[in-house]
Short mmCIF file of C-alpha atoms in Angstrom, two decimals:
data_model
loop_
_atom_site.label_atom_id
_atom_site.label_comp_id
_atom_site.label_asym_id
_atom_site.label_seq_id
_atom_site.Cartn_x
_atom_site.Cartn_y
_atom_site.Cartn_z
CA MET A 1 -44.33 -54.11 19.80
CA ALA A 2 -41.71 -51.90 18.15
CA SER A 3 -42.61 -48.65 16.37
CA HIS A 4 -39.41 -48.04 14.49
CA ILE A 5 -40.05 -48.30 10.74
CA VAL A 6 -39.08 -45.19 8.78
CA GLY A 7 -39.26 -46.83 5.36
CA GLY A 8 -37.20 -48.62 2.76
CA GLU A 9 -37.24 -50.67 -0.43
CA PHE A 10 -35.92 -53.75 -2.23
CA GLU A 11 -33.16 -53.96 -4.84
CA LEU A 12 -32.59 -56.93 -7.18
CA LEU A 13 -29.23 -56.64 -8.93
CA TYR A 14 -27.88 -58.86 -11.70
CA VAL A 15 -24.56 -60.57 -10.88
CA LYS A 16 -23.84 -63.15 -13.60
CA GLY A 17 -25.54 -66.08 -15.29
CA ASN A 18 -28.66 -66.78 -13.22
CA GLN A 19 -27.23 -65.17 -10.06
CA TYR A 20 -28.83 -62.09 -8.56
CA GLN A 21 -28.26 -60.13 -5.37
CA LEU A 22 -31.42 -59.28 -3.44
CA ASN A 23 -31.03 -56.36 -1.04
CA LEU A 24 -33.51 -55.04 1.50
CA ILE A 25 -32.89 -51.40 2.43
CA TYR A 26 -34.44 -50.86 5.85
CA TYR A 27 -34.56 -47.42 7.50
CA PHE A 28 -34.76 -47.59 11.29
CA ASP A 29 -35.87 -44.83 13.69
CA VAL A 30 -33.13 -44.74 16.33
CA ASN A 31 -35.14 -42.42 18.58
CA ASN A 32 -37.97 -44.98 18.75
CA ASN A 33 -35.96 -48.16 19.17
CA GLY A 34 -38.52 -50.66 20.42
CA PHE A 35 -35.93 -53.37 21.13
CA ASN A 36 -35.03 -52.04 24.60
CA GLY A 37 -32.07 -50.22 23.13
CA GLN A 38 -30.69 -53.35 21.50
CA PRO A 39 -29.31 -52.76 17.97
CA PRO A 40 -31.90 -53.97 15.44
CA GLU A 41 -29.39 -56.15 13.61
CA GLN A 42 -28.85 -58.12 16.81
CA ASN A 43 -32.58 -58.55 17.32
CA GLU A 44 -33.13 -59.43 13.64
CA PRO A 45 -29.91 -60.86 12.14
CA THR A 46 -31.92 -62.45 9.32
CA LEU A 47 -35.19 -61.70 7.51
CA VAL A 48 -37.28 -63.99 5.31
CA ALA A 49 -38.89 -62.54 2.18
CA TYR A 50 -40.92 -64.41 -0.45
CA ILE A 51 -40.90 -64.36 -4.24
CA PHE A 52 -44.27 -64.77 -5.98
CA ARG A 53 -45.34 -65.17 -9.62
CA LYS A 54 -47.46 -62.21 -10.73
CA SER A 55 -49.77 -64.09 -13.07
CA ASP A 56 -51.31 -66.29 -10.36
CA ASN A 57 -49.62 -65.18 -7.09
CA ALA A 58 -48.03 -68.61 -6.74
CA ARG A 59 -45.25 -68.84 -4.17
CA MET A 60 -41.92 -69.40 -5.89
CA MET A 61 -39.47 -69.51 -2.98
CA PRO A 62 -38.51 -67.96 0.35
CA VAL A 63 -35.34 -65.90 0.55
CA THR A 64 -33.35 -65.53 3.76
CA LEU A 65 -31.60 -62.18 3.82
CA ARG A 66 -28.75 -61.65 6.27
CA PHE A 67 -27.72 -58.39 7.87
CA SER A 68 -24.83 -56.85 5.95
CA GLU A 69 -24.17 -53.27 7.06
CA LYS A 70 -25.51 -50.28 8.97
CA THR A 71 -24.83 -46.58 8.47
CA ARG A 72 -26.22 -43.43 10.08
CA VAL A 73 -28.10 -41.21 7.64
CA GLY A 74 -26.33 -37.85 7.67
CA TYR A 75 -27.79 -34.37 7.43
CA THR A 76 -27.21 -32.14 4.44
CA GLN A 77 -25.82 -29.66 6.96
CA PRO A 78 -24.56 -31.59 10.03
CA SER A 79 -24.51 -28.42 12.14
CA CYS A 80 -28.32 -28.32 11.88
CA SER A 81 -28.76 -31.57 13.76
CA GLN A 82 -30.39 -31.30 17.16
CA GLY A 83 -31.39 -34.96 17.29
CA GLU A 84 -34.85 -34.39 15.78
CA VAL A 85 -34.16 -37.00 13.10
CA LYS A 86 -31.87 -39.93 13.82
CA THR A 87 -32.12 -42.68 11.24
CA ASP A 88 -30.01 -45.76 10.55
CA LYS A 89 -29.84 -47.40 7.14
CA LEU A 90 -29.68 -51.19 7.44
CA ILE A 91 -28.94 -53.44 4.49
CA TYR A 92 -29.93 -57.11 4.44
CA THR A 93 -28.74 -59.14 1.47
CA ALA A 94 -28.83 -62.57 -0.18
CA LEU A 95 -27.29 -64.09 -3.29
CA ILE A 96 -30.03 -66.01 -5.09
CA ILE A 97 -30.37 -68.18 -8.19
CA LEU A 98 -33.24 -67.53 -10.60
CA PRO A 99 -33.22 -70.44 -13.11
CA ALA A 100 -34.32 -69.43 -16.60
CA ASN A 101 -36.66 -72.43 -16.95
CA THR A 102 -38.44 -71.46 -13.72
CA TYR A 103 -38.52 -67.66 -13.95
CA SER A 104 -39.76 -67.17 -17.51
CA ASP A 105 -43.41 -66.24 -16.98
CA PRO A 106 -44.13 -63.21 -19.23
CA ALA A 107 -46.04 -61.40 -16.46
CA GLY A 108 -42.97 -61.39 -14.23
CA TYR A 109 -42.56 -61.79 -10.48
CA TYR A 110 -42.54 -59.86 -7.23
CA VAL A 111 -40.79 -60.12 -3.89
CA ALA A 112 -42.36 -58.99 -0.61
CA TRP A 113 -41.61 -58.73 3.10
CA GLU A 114 -43.96 -57.54 5.85
CA ARG A 115 -42.97 -55.76 9.08
CA CYS A 116 -44.85 -53.93 11.81
CA CYS A 117 -44.92 -51.24 13.05
CA ARG A 118 -44.54 -47.69 11.86
CA ASN A 119 -44.25 -44.84 14.36
CA TYR A 120 -47.23 -44.37 16.67
CA THR A 121 -47.11 -40.56 16.37
CA ILE A 122 -47.70 -40.23 12.63
CA THR A 123 -49.89 -37.26 11.72
CA ASN A 124 -51.44 -38.25 8.39
CA ILE A 125 -52.25 -41.97 8.79
CA PHE A 126 -53.65 -44.17 11.53
CA SER A 127 -50.69 -45.94 13.12
CA GLN A 128 -51.47 -46.83 16.70
CA ASN A 129 -50.16 -49.33 19.20
CA PRO A 130 -51.72 -52.73 18.40
CA GLN A 131 -52.04 -53.44 22.11
CA ASN A 132 -54.87 -50.93 22.42
CA SER A 133 -56.11 -50.26 18.87
CA ILE A 134 -56.94 -52.00 15.61
CA ASN A 135 -55.81 -48.94 13.59
CA THR A 136 -52.26 -50.17 13.11
CA ALA A 137 -49.78 -49.58 10.31
CA GLY A 138 -46.86 -51.68 9.21
CA GLN A 139 -45.01 -51.74 5.91
CA THR A 140 -45.00 -54.26 3.11
CA PHE A 141 -41.73 -53.95 1.22
CA TYR A 142 -42.47 -54.71 -2.43
CA LEU A 143 -40.58 -55.05 -5.72
CA GLU A 144 -41.72 -56.29 -9.14
CA PHE A 145 -39.17 -57.71 -11.59
CA PRO A 146 -39.35 -59.17 -15.12
CA PRO A 147 -38.71 -62.79 -16.16
CA VAL A 148 -35.03 -63.66 -16.48
CA SER A 149 -35.74 -65.30 -19.85
CA LYS A 150 -38.01 -64.19 -22.70
CA ASN A 151 -38.69 -66.53 -25.63
CA GLY A 152 -35.70 -68.62 -24.65
CA VAL A 153 -33.33 -65.64 -24.61
CA ALA A 154 -31.77 -64.31 -21.41
CA PHE A 155 -33.36 -61.04 -20.28
CA ILE A 156 -30.79 -59.31 -18.10
CA ASN A 157 -32.03 -56.60 -15.77
CA SER A 158 -31.21 -54.94 -12.49
CA SER A 159 -33.80 -52.98 -10.56
CA PRO A 160 -33.20 -49.28 -9.81
CA ARG A 161 -30.85 -48.68 -6.88
CA LEU A 162 -28.99 -46.10 -4.79
CA PHE A 163 -32.10 -44.16 -3.85
CA PRO A 164 -31.17 -41.36 -1.44
CA PRO A 165 -32.97 -41.16 1.92
CA LEU A 166 -34.84 -38.19 3.31
CA ASN A 167 -32.03 -37.04 5.56
CA ASP A 168 -33.34 -33.68 6.78
CA TYR A 169 -36.31 -32.43 8.74
CA ALA A 170 -38.67 -29.91 7.16
CA CYS A 171 -39.83 -26.59 8.55
CA PRO A 172 -43.43 -25.30 8.72
CA SER A 173 -44.43 -23.11 5.76
CA ARG A 174 -40.91 -23.27 4.31
CA PRO A 175 -40.13 -24.88 0.92
CA TYR A 176 -38.57 -28.33 1.22
CA TYR A 177 -36.87 -30.21 -1.61
CA VAL A 178 -34.84 -33.36 -2.09
CA ASP A 179 -33.65 -35.45 -5.03
CA PHE A 180 -35.37 -38.78 -4.37
CA ALA A 181 -34.23 -40.43 -7.62
CA GLY A 182 -32.16 -43.57 -8.00
CA ILE A 183 -30.07 -44.91 -10.85
CA ASP A 184 -30.62 -47.76 -13.28
CA ASP A 185 -27.56 -49.73 -14.35
CA ASP A 186 -29.24 -50.86 -17.59
CA GLY A 187 -30.15 -47.36 -18.71
CA ASP A 188 -33.88 -48.06 -18.39
CA SER A 189 -36.31 -45.17 -18.01
CA LEU A 190 -37.63 -44.53 -14.51
CA VAL A 191 -40.93 -42.78 -13.81
CA TYR A 192 -41.77 -41.57 -10.29
CA THR A 193 -45.25 -41.07 -8.83
CA LEU A 194 -46.67 -40.80 -5.32
CA THR A 195 -48.80 -43.72 -4.19
CA THR A 196 -50.67 -44.85 -1.07
CA PRO A 197 -48.33 -46.78 1.27
CA LEU A 198 -48.91 -50.50 1.77
CA ASN A 199 -49.89 -51.89 5.17
CA THR A 200 -49.21 -55.36 6.53
CA SER A 201 -51.64 -58.26 6.57
CA SER A 202 -51.76 -58.28 10.38
CA ALA A 203 -50.51 -56.31 13.38
CA VAL A 204 -47.99 -58.85 14.64
CA ALA A 205 -44.35 -57.78 14.56
CA VAL A 206 -43.37 -59.99 11.61
CA PRO A 207 -46.50 -61.18 9.80
CA PRO A 208 -46.18 -64.26 7.59
CA VAL A 209 -45.58 -62.91 4.09
CA GLN A 210 -48.80 -63.11 2.06
CA PRO A 211 -49.28 -62.83 -1.71
CA ALA A 212 -50.76 -59.70 -3.26
CA PRO A 213 -53.01 -57.77 -3.14
CA TYR A 214 -51.80 -55.97 -0.01
CA ASN A 215 -53.71 -53.81 2.43
CA LEU A 216 -53.33 -50.05 2.18
CA ILE A 217 -52.73 -47.80 5.15
CA ASN A 218 -55.73 -45.79 6.44
CA TRP A 219 -55.50 -42.03 6.02
CA ARG A 220 -56.63 -39.84 8.89
CA PRO A 221 -59.57 -37.50 8.15
CA GLY A 222 -58.57 -34.72 5.79
CA TYR A 223 -55.54 -36.57 4.46
CA ASP A 224 -55.30 -38.61 1.27
CA LEU A 225 -53.00 -39.10 -1.69
CA ASP A 226 -53.71 -35.55 -2.87
CA HIS A 227 -53.33 -34.11 0.64
CA ILE A 228 -50.42 -36.03 2.15
CA THR A 229 -49.29 -33.15 4.40
CA LYS A 230 -51.97 -30.51 3.66
CA GLY A 231 -49.10 -28.33 2.51
CA ASN A 232 -49.34 -25.43 0.10
CA PRO A 233 -48.23 -26.71 -2.32
CA ASP A 234 -48.52 -30.24 -1.03
CA LEU A 235 -46.06 -33.07 -1.44
CA HIS A 236 -45.23 -33.61 -5.12
CA ILE A 237 -42.70 -35.66 -7.04
CA THR A 238 -41.67 -35.00 -10.61
CA ARG A 239 -41.42 -37.82 -13.13
CA GLU A 240 -37.65 -37.50 -12.70
CA GLY A 241 -37.75 -37.98 -8.92
CA MET A 242 -37.48 -34.47 -7.43
CA LEU A 243 -39.58 -34.30 -4.25
CA THR A 244 -40.95 -30.90 -3.18
CA VAL A 245 -43.39 -29.60 -0.58
CA THR A 246 -44.15 -26.52 1.47
CA PRO A 247 -45.45 -28.06 4.71
CA PRO A 248 -48.41 -26.64 6.64
CA PRO A 249 -47.78 -24.18 9.48
CA ASN A 250 -47.92 -26.95 12.10
CA VAL A 251 -45.36 -29.57 13.06
CA GLY A 252 -45.96 -33.25 12.37
CA LEU A 253 -44.74 -36.60 11.09
CA PHE A 254 -45.93 -37.54 7.61
CA VAL A 255 -45.67 -40.91 5.85
CA PHE A 256 -45.62 -41.21 2.07
CA ALA A 257 -44.70 -43.74 -0.62
CA VAL A 258 -43.17 -43.39 -4.07
CA LYS A 259 -43.77 -45.82 -6.93
CA VAL A 260 -40.86 -46.14 -9.34
CA GLU A 261 -41.84 -47.73 -12.66
CA GLU A 262 -39.08 -49.13 -14.86
CA TYR A 263 -39.46 -49.01 -18.67
CA ARG A 264 -37.37 -50.49 -21.47
CA ASN A 265 -38.25 -49.70 -25.09
CA LYS A 266 -41.52 -48.15 -23.84
CA GLU A 267 -42.54 -51.40 -22.10
CA LYS A 268 -42.93 -51.55 -18.33
CA ILE A 269 -40.63 -54.25 -16.96
CA GLY A 270 -40.54 -53.55 -13.22
CA GLU A 271 -41.77 -51.55 -10.27
CA SER A 272 -40.15 -50.48 -7.00
CA ARG A 273 -41.95 -49.06 -3.98
CA ARG A 274 -40.21 -46.73 -1.54
CA ASP A 275 -41.80 -45.74 1.74
CA PHE A 276 -40.45 -42.94 3.89
CA GLN A 277 -41.52 -40.39 6.47
CA MET A 278 -40.95 -36.65 6.72
CA VAL A 279 -40.58 -34.86 10.04
CA VAL A 280 -41.74 -31.24 10.28
CA VAL A 281 -40.34 -29.40 13.31
CA ASP A 282 -40.24 -25.81 14.52
CA CYS A 283 -37.30 -24.04 12.94
CA LYS A 284 -35.38 -20.89 13.61
CA VAL A 285 -36.82 -17.97 11.64
CA ALA A 286 -34.77 -17.36 8.51
CA SER A 287 -35.02 -15.24 5.39
CA PRO A 288 -33.96 -16.41 1.93
CA PRO A 289 -31.10 -14.75 0.04
CA LYS A 290 -31.75 -12.41 -2.86
CA ILE A 291 -30.06 -12.65 -6.27
CA VAL A 292 -30.23 -9.95 -8.95
CA GLY A 293 -28.39 -9.58 -12.24
CA LYS A 294 -27.04 -7.08 -14.72
CA LYS A 295 -25.37 -6.99 -18.12
CA LEU A 296 -21.79 -5.76 -18.21
CA THR A 297 -23.02 -2.54 -19.84
CA ASP A 298 -25.65 -1.84 -17.15
CA ALA A 299 -24.89 0.67 -14.42
CA SER A 300 -26.72 -1.28 -11.71
CA PHE A 301 -28.33 -4.63 -10.95
CA ILE A 302 -31.75 -4.15 -12.51
CA TYR A 303 -32.87 -7.73 -13.23
CA ASP A 304 -34.85 -9.53 -10.55
CA GLY A 305 -36.25 -12.99 -11.24
CA ALA A 306 -35.37 -13.19 -14.94
CA MET A 307 -33.19 -11.58 -17.58
CA ASN A 308 -32.39 -11.99 -21.28
CA VAL A 309 -28.92 -11.65 -22.77
CA SER A 310 -27.64 -11.97 -26.33
CA PHE A 311 -24.09 -12.18 -27.67
CA SER A 312 -22.82 -12.09 -31.25
CA ASN A 313 -20.10 -14.47 -32.36
CA GLN A 314 -17.68 -11.53 -32.49
CA VAL A 315 -17.79 -10.90 -28.72
CA ALA A 316 -14.54 -11.62 -26.88
CA ASP A 317 -14.59 -14.38 -24.28
CA ALA A 318 -14.04 -11.88 -21.45
CA ASP A 319 -17.12 -9.90 -22.52
CA ARG A 320 -19.51 -12.82 -22.99
CA CYS A 321 -20.57 -12.47 -19.36
CA ILE A 322 -23.10 -11.14 -16.89
CA GLN A 323 -22.81 -10.19 -13.23
CA VAL A 324 -25.04 -11.30 -10.38
CA GLN A 325 -25.24 -9.93 -6.87
CA VAL A 326 -26.34 -11.84 -3.77
CA SER A 327 -27.62 -10.32 -0.53
CA ASP A 328 -29.32 -11.79 2.52
CA PRO A 329 -31.31 -9.92 5.20
CA ASP A 330 -30.09 -12.38 7.84
CA SER A 331 -26.63 -10.80 7.56
CA GLU A 332 -28.15 -7.88 9.49
CA ASN A 333 -29.67 -10.10 12.18
CA ALA A 334 -28.00 -9.83 15.58
CA ALA A 335 -29.22 -13.35 16.41
CA ASP A 336 -27.02 -14.56 13.55
CA ASN A 337 -24.07 -12.41 14.67
CA ASN A 338 -24.79 -10.16 11.70
CA THR A 339 -23.32 -12.73 9.33
CA GLU A 340 -24.73 -15.13 6.75
CA ASN A 341 -22.98 -17.69 4.56
CA ILE A 342 -24.13 -17.76 0.95
CA SER A 343 -23.14 -19.78 -2.11
CA LEU A 344 -23.95 -20.07 -5.79
CA ARG A 345 -24.87 -22.89 -8.15
CA VAL A 346 -26.29 -23.20 -11.66
CA ILE A 347 -28.72 -25.58 -13.36
CA GLY A 348 -29.84 -26.00 -16.95
CA LEU A 349 -33.56 -25.37 -17.35
CA ASN A 350 -34.05 -26.71 -20.88
CA PHE A 351 -30.95 -28.86 -21.31
CA LYS A 352 -28.42 -30.98 -19.44
CA SER A 353 -24.66 -30.57 -19.65
CA ALA A 354 -21.82 -32.06 -17.64
CA THR A 355 -19.77 -28.91 -18.30
CA LEU A 356 -22.34 -26.32 -17.21
CA ASN A 357 -20.50 -25.54 -13.97
CA GLN A 358 -17.63 -24.16 -16.04
CA ILE A 359 -19.56 -20.92 -16.50
CA LEU A 360 -19.27 -20.23 -12.77
CA PRO A 361 -16.37 -18.36 -11.16
CA ALA A 362 -13.75 -20.18 -9.11
CA GLN A 363 -15.09 -18.71 -5.86
CA LEU A 364 -18.69 -19.77 -5.29
CA SER A 365 -19.27 -18.80 -1.65
CA ALA A 366 -18.94 -15.82 0.64
CA THR A 367 -19.79 -14.63 4.13
CA LEU A 368 -22.00 -11.55 4.16
CA VAL A 369 -21.50 -9.19 7.10
CA ASN A 370 -23.71 -6.34 8.30
CA GLY A 371 -25.80 -6.24 5.15
CA SER A 372 -22.94 -6.54 2.66
CA THR A 373 -23.37 -8.04 -0.80
CA LYS A 374 -21.27 -10.31 -3.00
CA ASP A 375 -20.89 -9.97 -6.78
CA PHE A 376 -20.17 -12.93 -9.08
CA ARG A 377 -19.21 -12.91 -12.77
CA ILE A 378 -20.83 -15.57 -14.98
CA CYS A 379 -19.24 -16.13 -18.41
CA PHE A 380 -20.70 -18.18 -21.25
CA PRO A 381 -18.80 -20.39 -23.71
CA GLN A 382 -18.32 -19.49 -27.37
CA CYS A 383 -20.17 -22.62 -28.45
CA PRO A 384 -23.73 -22.56 -27.03
CA PHE A 385 -25.09 -25.54 -25.09
CA LEU A 386 -27.85 -25.98 -27.70
CA LYS A 387 -27.39 -25.86 -31.47
CA SER A 388 -30.01 -23.15 -31.80
CA GLY A 389 -27.85 -20.89 -29.65
CA LEU A 390 -30.73 -20.21 -27.23
CA TYR A 391 -30.77 -21.87 -23.82
CA GLN A 392 -32.06 -21.22 -20.30
CA ILE A 393 -30.21 -21.47 -17.02
CA GLY A 394 -31.12 -20.92 -13.40
CA ILE A 395 -28.51 -19.22 -11.22
CA ILE A 396 -29.34 -20.17 -7.66
CA ALA A 397 -28.28 -18.31 -4.53
CA MET A 398 -28.30 -20.41 -1.34
CA ASP A 399 -27.83 -19.60 2.33
CA ASP A 400 -27.02 -21.99 5.17
CA ALA A 401 -30.42 -22.05 6.89
CA CYS A 402 -31.50 -25.16 8.77
CA SER A 403 -32.41 -27.73 7.82
CA LEU A 404 -32.03 -26.98 4.10
CA PRO A 405 -30.62 -23.87 2.45
CA LEU A 406 -33.17 -21.25 1.45
CA LEU A 407 -32.95 -20.33 -2.22
CA ASP A 408 -33.53 -17.59 -4.72
CA THR A 409 -33.22 -18.13 -8.47
CA LEU A 410 -32.41 -15.81 -11.34
CA LYS A 411 -33.60 -17.32 -14.63
CA VAL A 412 -31.42 -16.27 -17.55
CA ASN A 413 -32.37 -16.70 -21.20
CA VAL A 414 -29.07 -16.80 -23.07
CA TYR A 415 -28.55 -16.46 -26.82
CA VAL A 416 -25.04 -16.97 -28.12
CA GLU A 417 -24.64 -16.70 -31.88
CA PRO A 418 -22.81 -19.85 -32.91
CA PRO A 419 -19.32 -19.20 -34.25
CA VAL A 420 -18.72 -19.23 -37.99
CA ASN A 421 -18.07 -22.79 -39.04
CA HIS A 422 -16.80 -24.11 -42.36
CA ASP A 423 -17.25 -27.67 -43.52
CA PRO A 424 -14.18 -29.90 -43.45
CA TYR A 425 -12.89 -30.98 -46.85
CA PHE A 426 -10.57 -33.41 -48.57
CA VAL A 427 -7.45 -31.85 -50.05
CA THR A 428 -6.88 -34.99 -52.08
CA ALA A 429 -9.34 -36.26 -54.67
CA THR A 430 -12.41 -37.93 -53.20
CA ASN A 431 -13.06 -40.27 -56.14
CA VAL A 432 -10.08 -42.43 -57.03
CA THR A 433 -10.04 -45.40 -59.41
CA GLY A 434 -7.12 -47.79 -59.21
CA LEU A 435 -6.18 -51.04 -60.90
CA VAL A 436 -3.93 -53.36 -58.92
CA GLN A 437 -2.45 -56.57 -60.25
CA GLU A 438 -2.62 -59.67 -58.09
CA GLY A 439 0.46 -59.84 -55.90
CA ASP A 440 1.12 -56.11 -56.07
CA GLN A 441 0.81 -53.44 -53.37
CA ALA A 442 -0.79 -50.03 -53.78
CA SER A 443 -1.26 -46.95 -51.63
CA TRP A 444 -3.52 -43.89 -51.91
CA PRO A 445 -2.85 -40.85 -49.71
CA PHE A 446 -5.60 -38.71 -48.21
CA GLU A 447 -5.67 -35.38 -46.41
CA ILE A 448 -8.62 -33.82 -44.57
CA ARG A 449 -8.58 -30.20 -43.40
CA ASP A 450 -10.81 -27.87 -41.41
CA ASP A 451 -10.04 -24.18 -41.78
CA ASP A 452 -11.57 -23.44 -38.35
CA GLY A 453 -9.08 -25.74 -36.64
CA ASP A 454 -11.84 -27.89 -35.13
CA GLU A 455 -11.33 -31.43 -33.90
CA LEU A 456 -11.91 -33.87 -36.76
CA THR A 457 -13.00 -37.47 -36.98
CA PHE A 458 -13.69 -39.78 -39.89
CA ILE A 459 -15.26 -43.15 -40.60
CA SER A 460 -13.98 -45.81 -42.99
CA ALA A 461 -17.04 -47.17 -44.78
CA PRO A 462 -16.27 -49.77 -47.48
CA SER A 463 -19.23 -50.69 -49.66
CA GLY A 464 -20.23 -54.32 -49.29
CA PHE A 465 -16.90 -55.69 -48.06
CA SER A 466 -14.47 -55.54 -45.16
CA PHE A 467 -11.14 -53.74 -45.47
CA ALA A 468 -9.43 -56.42 -43.40
CA ASP A 469 -10.87 -59.29 -45.44
CA ALA A 470 -9.64 -57.65 -48.65
CA GLY A 471 -6.15 -56.95 -47.34
CA MET A 472 -6.75 -53.21 -47.15
CA LYS A 473 -5.80 -50.94 -44.26
CA VAL A 474 -6.33 -47.29 -43.29
CA ASN A 475 -3.18 -45.71 -41.84
CA VAL A 476 -3.29 -42.33 -40.10
CA THR A 477 0.02 -40.45 -39.93
CA THR A 478 -1.21 -37.07 -38.63
CA TRP A 479 -4.25 -36.40 -36.45
CA GLN A 480 -4.53 -32.97 -34.90
CA PRO A 481 -7.10 -30.15 -34.71
CA GLY A 482 -7.99 -29.15 -38.25
CA LEU A 483 -5.91 -31.83 -39.97
CA ILE A 484 -5.94 -35.57 -40.64
CA LYS A 485 -3.39 -37.14 -43.02
CA GLY A 486 -2.85 -40.76 -43.93
CA ASN A 487 -3.12 -43.37 -46.63
CA ILE A 488 -5.07 -46.44 -47.67
CA THR A 489 -2.89 -49.43 -48.53
CA TRP A 490 -3.85 -52.58 -50.40
CA ASP A 491 -1.88 -55.82 -50.45
CA ALA A 492 -3.49 -57.65 -53.36
CA TYR A 493 -2.44 -61.20 -52.51
CA CYS A 494 -4.84 -64.11 -53.01
CA ASP A 495 -4.02 -65.63 -49.63
CA VAL A 496 -5.07 -62.38 -47.98
CA TYR A 497 -8.56 -61.98 -49.41
CA SER A 498 -9.50 -65.41 -50.71
#
């Protein structure tokens, strides 16, 4: 009996019409290959899952998924790999047809596949060899999806996808973090919560797929959903999918599951389950970096942990800045050759912006030697990231510790007085009355200016009719920062607007 399951999940992706692609993402423990070293895709070239109707658990159809591809899950820092974690990502796939007249039950459907067994050395759940114990643990892969038709209208949806794996080991008593979130092609809202992993219906290698409800794994004494690792703090996932934990001071192998609920217009339409395991191993002793800050007018770096800065709208771009300094005690450690690599990144704490990285300098990394430090200059844009002018950022210093960089964060409350802004205006009259005889042509010029030289846009909004249907057209002759010029023409011919 193999003990190779690391975790995985289903994806159901819309293709066209009634065609969908069903994918099974299957994470395989290479170090515990129970197939006598044979690649798993050779031992299992196909898998058979089942689709059920949620309202009554009726079997809808089996789905044969064929092996498609295999990739090795890489480390965040490849140099940290000592073989402690060696995981392959296998993808099995099938193109399926979901007829609208068959898959229209309002309660929706689910697809499931059962496989045994998980690793036999798991710390937090009972997962023993079925040959000598009844305390076994497999995994039921599970995905809920909505009907493909609602009230006779096609309901197009793809499940969340591209969930990242847990590709690094954790260290005892050291903060661990990973973005465990996927994406949704339809723009649906995804909510993440931890949940108890599902077991299989029996301890055979490939149990016949049963309808819900499914067995849950059995926690070992002292462990439960609130104490998955007994860490301080314990394993936690934000509603946005960020997974964090500070593991206990002992090594171990910990299984967990994440429920991903999919919402559209505040209505739940689907649910994905992701199982995975986290390995905690002894790590080389390391100290986190230290980041401190100062205003340009300060003589020294006096801000540790947080700082507030404020800039008027008269400050020059070169002066709308702060400085931060990064140090790391490991740069004085002979075991590290008295060197330590550090780098810098920034995150928005109360906003999101695709251009936030532009506040960082061109050089974001350095090698500290014999206790040296590195200074970085952070400059803020004239237009604040929030209309109020007040926003919060986290400037994060990172080292290159294994398996994940150790961090220190300087929280900066920034107020930038928004620049003076004048409303754009029409140079030409805004209310024009014209009388055009049938068969004639007429033209009215317009000119829009902005004294601040800002980018301008405008909307043509006829009242109760269409410009095109009436033979009217808006022509732009000049469009540049601070200026738009053009004209509105009207060809008053009956054959145009009749």
